[in-house]
Short mmCIF file of C-alpha atoms in Angstrom, two decimals:
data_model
loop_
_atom_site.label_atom_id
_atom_site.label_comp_id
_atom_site.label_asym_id
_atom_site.label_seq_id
_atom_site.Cartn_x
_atom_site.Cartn_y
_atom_site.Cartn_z
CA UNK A 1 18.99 -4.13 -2.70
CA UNK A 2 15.59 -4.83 -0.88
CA UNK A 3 12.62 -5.56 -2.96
CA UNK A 4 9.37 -4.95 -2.08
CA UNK A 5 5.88 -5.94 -3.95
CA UNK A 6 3.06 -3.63 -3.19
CA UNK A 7 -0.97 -4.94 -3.57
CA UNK A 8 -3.92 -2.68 -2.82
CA UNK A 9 -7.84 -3.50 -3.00
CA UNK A 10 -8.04 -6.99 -3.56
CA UNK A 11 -11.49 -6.76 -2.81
CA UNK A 12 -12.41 -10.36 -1.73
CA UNK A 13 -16.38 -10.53 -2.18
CA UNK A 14 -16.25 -8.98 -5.61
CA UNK A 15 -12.65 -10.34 -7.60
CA UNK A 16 -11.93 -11.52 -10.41
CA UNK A 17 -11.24 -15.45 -10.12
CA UNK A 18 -9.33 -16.27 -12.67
CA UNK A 19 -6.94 -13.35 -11.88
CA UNK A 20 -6.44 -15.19 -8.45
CA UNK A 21 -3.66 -17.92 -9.28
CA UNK A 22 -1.76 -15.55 -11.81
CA UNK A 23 -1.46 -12.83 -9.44
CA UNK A 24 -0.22 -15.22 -6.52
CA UNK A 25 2.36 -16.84 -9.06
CA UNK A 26 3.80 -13.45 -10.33
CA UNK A 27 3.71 -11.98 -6.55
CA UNK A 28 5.89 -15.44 -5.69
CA UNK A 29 7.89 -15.64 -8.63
CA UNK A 30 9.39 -11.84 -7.61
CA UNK A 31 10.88 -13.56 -4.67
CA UNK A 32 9.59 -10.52 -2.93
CA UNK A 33 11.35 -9.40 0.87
CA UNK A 34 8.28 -8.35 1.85
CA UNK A 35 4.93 -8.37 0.43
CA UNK A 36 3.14 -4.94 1.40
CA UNK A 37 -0.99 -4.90 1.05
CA UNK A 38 -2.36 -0.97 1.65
CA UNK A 39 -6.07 -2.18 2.13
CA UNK A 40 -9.35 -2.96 1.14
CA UNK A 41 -8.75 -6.84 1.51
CA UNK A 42 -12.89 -7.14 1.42
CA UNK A 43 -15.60 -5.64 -0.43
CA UNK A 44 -18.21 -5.78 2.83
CA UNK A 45 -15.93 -7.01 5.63
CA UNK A 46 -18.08 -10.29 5.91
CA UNK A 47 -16.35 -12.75 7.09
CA UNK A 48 -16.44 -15.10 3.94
CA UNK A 49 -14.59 -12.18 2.40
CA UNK A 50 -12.30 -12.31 5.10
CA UNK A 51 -11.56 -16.08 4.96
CA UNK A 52 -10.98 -16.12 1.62
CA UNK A 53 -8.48 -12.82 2.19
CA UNK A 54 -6.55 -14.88 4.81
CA UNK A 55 -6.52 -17.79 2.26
CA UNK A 56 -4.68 -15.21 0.25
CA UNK A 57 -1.81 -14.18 2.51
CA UNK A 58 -1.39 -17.61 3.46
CA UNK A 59 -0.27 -18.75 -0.37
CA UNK A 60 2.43 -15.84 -0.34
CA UNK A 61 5.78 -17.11 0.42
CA UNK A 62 7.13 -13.95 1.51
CA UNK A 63 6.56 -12.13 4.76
CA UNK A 64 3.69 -9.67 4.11
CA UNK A 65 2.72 -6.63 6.47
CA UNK A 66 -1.02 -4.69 5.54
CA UNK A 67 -2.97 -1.72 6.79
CA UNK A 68 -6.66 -1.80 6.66
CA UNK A 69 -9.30 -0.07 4.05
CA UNK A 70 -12.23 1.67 4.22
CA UNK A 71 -14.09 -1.59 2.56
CA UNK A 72 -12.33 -3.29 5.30
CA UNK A 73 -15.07 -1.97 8.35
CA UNK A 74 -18.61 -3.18 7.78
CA UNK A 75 -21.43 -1.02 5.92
CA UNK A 76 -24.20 -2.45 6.94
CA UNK A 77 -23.57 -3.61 10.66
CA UNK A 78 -23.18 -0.44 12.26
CA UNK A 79 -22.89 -1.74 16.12
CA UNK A 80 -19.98 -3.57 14.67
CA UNK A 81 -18.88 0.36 11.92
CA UNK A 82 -19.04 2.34 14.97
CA UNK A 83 -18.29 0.19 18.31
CA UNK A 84 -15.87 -2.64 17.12
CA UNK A 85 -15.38 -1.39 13.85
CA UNK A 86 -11.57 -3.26 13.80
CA UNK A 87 -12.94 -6.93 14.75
CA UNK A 88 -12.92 -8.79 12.00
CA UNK A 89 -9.75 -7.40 10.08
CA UNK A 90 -7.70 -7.98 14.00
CA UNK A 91 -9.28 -11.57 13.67
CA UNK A 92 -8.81 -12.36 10.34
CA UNK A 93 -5.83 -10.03 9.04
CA UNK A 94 -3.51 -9.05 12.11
CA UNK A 95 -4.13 -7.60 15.37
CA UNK A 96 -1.19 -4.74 14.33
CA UNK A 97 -2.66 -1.57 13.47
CA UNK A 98 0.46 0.25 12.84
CA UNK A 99 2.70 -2.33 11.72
CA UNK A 100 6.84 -1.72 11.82
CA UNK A 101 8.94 -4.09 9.67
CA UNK A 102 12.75 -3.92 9.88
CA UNK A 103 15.00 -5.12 7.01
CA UNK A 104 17.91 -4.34 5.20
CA UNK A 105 18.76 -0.87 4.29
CA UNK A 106 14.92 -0.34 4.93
CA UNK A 107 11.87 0.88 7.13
CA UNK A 108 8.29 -0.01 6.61
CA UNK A 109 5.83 1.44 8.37
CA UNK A 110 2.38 1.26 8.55
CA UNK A 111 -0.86 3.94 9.24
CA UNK A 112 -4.58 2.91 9.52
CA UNK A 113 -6.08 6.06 7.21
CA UNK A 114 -9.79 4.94 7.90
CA UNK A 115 -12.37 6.70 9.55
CA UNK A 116 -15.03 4.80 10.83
CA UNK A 117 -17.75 7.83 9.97
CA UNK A 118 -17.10 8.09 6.94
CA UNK A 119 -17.39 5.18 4.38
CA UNK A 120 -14.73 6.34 1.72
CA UNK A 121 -13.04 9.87 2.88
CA UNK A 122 -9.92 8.91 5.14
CA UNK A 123 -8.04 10.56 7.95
CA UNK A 124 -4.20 11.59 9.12
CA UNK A 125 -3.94 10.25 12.55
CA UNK A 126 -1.54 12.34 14.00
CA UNK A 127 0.04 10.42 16.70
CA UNK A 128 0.67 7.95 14.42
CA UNK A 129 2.50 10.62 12.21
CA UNK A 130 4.58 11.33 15.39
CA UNK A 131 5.46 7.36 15.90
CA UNK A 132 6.14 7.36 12.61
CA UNK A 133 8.59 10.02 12.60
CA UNK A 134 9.94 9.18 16.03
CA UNK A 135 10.89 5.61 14.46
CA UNK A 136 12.51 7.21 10.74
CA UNK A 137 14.69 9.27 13.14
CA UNK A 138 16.37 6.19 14.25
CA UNK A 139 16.85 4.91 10.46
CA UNK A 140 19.80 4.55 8.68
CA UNK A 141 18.26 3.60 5.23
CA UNK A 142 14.90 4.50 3.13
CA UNK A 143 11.95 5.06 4.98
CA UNK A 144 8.97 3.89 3.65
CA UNK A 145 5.20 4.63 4.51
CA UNK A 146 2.00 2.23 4.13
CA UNK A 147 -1.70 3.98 3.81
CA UNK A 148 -5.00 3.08 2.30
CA UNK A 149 -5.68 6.44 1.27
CA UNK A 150 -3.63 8.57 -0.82
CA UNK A 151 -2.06 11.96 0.06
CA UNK A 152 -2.31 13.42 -3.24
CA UNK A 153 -4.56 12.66 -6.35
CA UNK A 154 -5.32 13.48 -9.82
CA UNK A 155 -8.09 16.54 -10.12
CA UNK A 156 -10.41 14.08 -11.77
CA UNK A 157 -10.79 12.22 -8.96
CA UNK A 158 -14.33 12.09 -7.47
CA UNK A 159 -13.20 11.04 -4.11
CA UNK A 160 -12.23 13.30 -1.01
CA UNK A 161 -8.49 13.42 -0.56
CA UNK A 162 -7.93 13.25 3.12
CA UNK A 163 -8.34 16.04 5.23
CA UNK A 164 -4.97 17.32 6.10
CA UNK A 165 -3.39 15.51 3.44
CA UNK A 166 -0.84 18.46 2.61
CA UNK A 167 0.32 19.10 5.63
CA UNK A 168 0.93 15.36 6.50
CA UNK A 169 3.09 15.09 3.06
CA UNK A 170 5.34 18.18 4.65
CA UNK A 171 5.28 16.34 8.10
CA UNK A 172 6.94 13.25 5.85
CA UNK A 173 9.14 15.48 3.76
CA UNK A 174 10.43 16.97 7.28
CA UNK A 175 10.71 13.43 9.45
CA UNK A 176 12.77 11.32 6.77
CA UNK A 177 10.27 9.57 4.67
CA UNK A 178 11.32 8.75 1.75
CA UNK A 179 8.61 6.56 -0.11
CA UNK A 180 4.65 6.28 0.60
CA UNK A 181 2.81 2.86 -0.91
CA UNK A 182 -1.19 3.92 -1.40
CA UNK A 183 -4.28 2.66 -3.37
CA UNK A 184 -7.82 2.81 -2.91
CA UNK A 185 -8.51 5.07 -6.24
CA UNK A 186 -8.26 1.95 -8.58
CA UNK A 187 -5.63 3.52 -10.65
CA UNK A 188 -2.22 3.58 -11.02
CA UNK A 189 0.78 6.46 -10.34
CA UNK A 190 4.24 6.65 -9.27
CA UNK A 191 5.99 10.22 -9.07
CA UNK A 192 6.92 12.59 -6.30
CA UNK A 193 5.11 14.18 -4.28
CA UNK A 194 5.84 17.96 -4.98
CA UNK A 195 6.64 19.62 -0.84
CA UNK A 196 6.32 23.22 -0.70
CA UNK A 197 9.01 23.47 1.18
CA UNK A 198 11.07 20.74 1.38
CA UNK A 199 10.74 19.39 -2.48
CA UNK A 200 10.46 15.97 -3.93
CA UNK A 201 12.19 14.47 -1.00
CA UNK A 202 9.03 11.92 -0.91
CA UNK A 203 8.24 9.18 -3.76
CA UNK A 204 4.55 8.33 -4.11
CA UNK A 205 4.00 4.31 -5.24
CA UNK A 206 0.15 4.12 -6.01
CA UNK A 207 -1.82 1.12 -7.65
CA UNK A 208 -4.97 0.12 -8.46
CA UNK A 209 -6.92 -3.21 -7.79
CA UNK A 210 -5.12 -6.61 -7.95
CA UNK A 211 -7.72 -8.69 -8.35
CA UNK A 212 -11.32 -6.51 -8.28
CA UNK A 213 -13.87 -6.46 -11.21
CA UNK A 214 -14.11 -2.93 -10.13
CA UNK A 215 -11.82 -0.74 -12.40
CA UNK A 216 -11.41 2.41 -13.11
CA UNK A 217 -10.64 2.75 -16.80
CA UNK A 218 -7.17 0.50 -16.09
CA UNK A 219 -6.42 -2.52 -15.67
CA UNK A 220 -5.51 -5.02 -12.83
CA UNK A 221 -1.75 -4.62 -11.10
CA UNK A 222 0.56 -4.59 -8.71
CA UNK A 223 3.73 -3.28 -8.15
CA UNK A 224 7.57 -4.77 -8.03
CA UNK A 225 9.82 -1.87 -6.06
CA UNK A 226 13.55 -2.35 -6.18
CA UNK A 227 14.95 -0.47 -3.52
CA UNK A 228 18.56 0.77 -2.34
CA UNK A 229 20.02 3.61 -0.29
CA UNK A 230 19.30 6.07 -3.24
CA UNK A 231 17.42 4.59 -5.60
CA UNK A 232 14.28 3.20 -6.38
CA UNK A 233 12.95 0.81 -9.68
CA UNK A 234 9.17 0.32 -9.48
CA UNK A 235 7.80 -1.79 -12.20
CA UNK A 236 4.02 -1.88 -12.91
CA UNK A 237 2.62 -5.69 -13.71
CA UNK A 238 -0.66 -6.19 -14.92
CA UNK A 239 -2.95 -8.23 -15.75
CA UNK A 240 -3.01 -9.49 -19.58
CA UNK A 241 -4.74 -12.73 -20.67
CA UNK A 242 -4.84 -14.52 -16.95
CA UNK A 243 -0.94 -13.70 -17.07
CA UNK A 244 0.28 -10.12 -14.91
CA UNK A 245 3.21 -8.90 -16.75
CA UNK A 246 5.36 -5.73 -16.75
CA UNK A 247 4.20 -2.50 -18.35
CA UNK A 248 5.69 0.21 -17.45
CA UNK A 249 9.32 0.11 -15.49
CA UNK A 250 10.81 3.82 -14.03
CA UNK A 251 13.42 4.45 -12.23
CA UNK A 252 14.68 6.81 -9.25
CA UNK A 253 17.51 8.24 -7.81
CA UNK A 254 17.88 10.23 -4.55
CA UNK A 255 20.00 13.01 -4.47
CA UNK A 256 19.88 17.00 -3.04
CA UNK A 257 16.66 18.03 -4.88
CA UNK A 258 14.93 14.65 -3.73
CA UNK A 259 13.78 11.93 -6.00
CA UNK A 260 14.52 12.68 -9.70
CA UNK A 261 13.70 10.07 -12.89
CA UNK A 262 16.78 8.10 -13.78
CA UNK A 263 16.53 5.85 -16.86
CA UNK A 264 19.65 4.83 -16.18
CA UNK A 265 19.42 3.38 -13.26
CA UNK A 266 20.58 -0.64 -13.13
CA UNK A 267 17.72 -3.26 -12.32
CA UNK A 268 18.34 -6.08 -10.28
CA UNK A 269 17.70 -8.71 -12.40
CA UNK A 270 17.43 -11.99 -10.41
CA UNK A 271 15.56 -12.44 -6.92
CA UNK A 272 17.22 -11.37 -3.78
CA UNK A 273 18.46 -13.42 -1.31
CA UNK A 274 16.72 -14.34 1.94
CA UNK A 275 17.77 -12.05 4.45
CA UNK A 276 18.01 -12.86 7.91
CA UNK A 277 15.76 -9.47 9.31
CA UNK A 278 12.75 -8.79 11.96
CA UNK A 279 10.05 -9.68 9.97
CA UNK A 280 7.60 -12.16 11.29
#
């Protein structure tokens, strides 16, 4: 079993501080394999927002791969929006813009979903897509997909879904992935994505802020996913008197129709062991 703890939208420049030690304890006390962050590290890209985001990643124990966020490219420099729009997250964040991590039983990887003219819409970049697929066609576990925006959202939603975002889910469904991580909307959902043609072969994993002031009628979380060959357990943690605890727990399992609710399904119940994988 590989677990995997999934932040979105911390949102340096604008947090919470008193959320900021209890979410690093509970992210550290799930002994995580891999700490996955799907974007908006900053609120203006400065780069006191970006120091203090570093100062983040650094206080995780576990390995930790991101993607960037729309908030994550400046607003008001636009030499820097439109020319070097990447500058400060490659300096500050990683220089990896479509990060691959390697681990047991498991595939991460990641796509930058921001477009640079537009401050919150985001964008499928297909060759990406085709990397992406080209590297799940060498997997022999779950597959697993990192992006700022999401590919499907609630019709209340005032945002733009992505353009394309349909036909990228049934380029997933068809290539092997098995699980996308998301945030940007604030708020929290975890179900699968329904393919026209190809099912629920794809698990969506979508939270809302860890640590922002700016909420959306929920409140502060993260993610814990417990993950094996066919099977998921995502539990939702948030954030309850400067403690993040667990709300909600579901469970997964894989079969011919795709991804079907399990209540079931075992939990691992202490922290995996170190593994010995590519993840630097």
């Amino acid at each position: 079993m590989t677990r995997l703890v999934h932040l979105s939208d911390l949102h340096f420049g604008r947090t919470a501080p008193e959320l900021l030690d209890p979410l690093l304890r509970a992210v550290n006390a799930a002994e995580p394999d891999l700490v996955a962050v799907t974007g908006d590290f900053t609120q203006r890209a400065r780069r006191s927002q970006y120091r203090d985001a570093r100062a983040f990643l650094r206080r995780l124990k576990a390995p930790w791969m991101a993607v960037p966020g729309n908030h994550d490219v400046s607003l008001d420099n636009l030499w820097l929006r439109f020319v070097r729009p990447y500058r400060r997250y490659r300096r500050f964040i990683t220089e990896e813009m479509m990060p691959v991590k390697h681990l047991p039983g498991l595939t991460v990887v990641g796509f930058n979903t921001v477009d640079r003219f537009r401050w919150q819409r985001g964008k499928i970049r297909w060759l990406q897509m085709r990397q992406a697929c080209r590297i799940f066609s060498e997997s022999k576990g779950l597959n697993v997909v990192l992006a700022h925006h999401p590919f499907e959202q609630d019709p209340d939603v005032e945002k733009s879904l992505m353009r394309d975002a349909d036909q990228a889910i049934e380029r997933l469904s068809e290539c092997g992935a098995h699980v996308v991580l998301s945030g940007h909307l604030h708020r929290w959902r975890t179900e699968p994505f329904l393919s026209r043609k190809h099912g629920a072969q794809v698990l969506q994993v979508h939270v809302g802020t860890g640590l922002s002031t700016r909420l959306r009628g929920q409140e502060n979380d993260f993610a814990i996913l417990d993950l094996e060959s066919h099977s998921a357990s995502i539990r939702r943690m948030i954030a309850r008197e400067k403690h993040f605890v667990e709300d909600e727990r579901r469970h997964y399992s894989f079969g011919e129709n795709g991804w079907e609710r399990s209540p079931d399904w075992p939990v691992r119940s202490e922290p995996s062991p170190r593994h010995d994988a590519p993840i630097n």
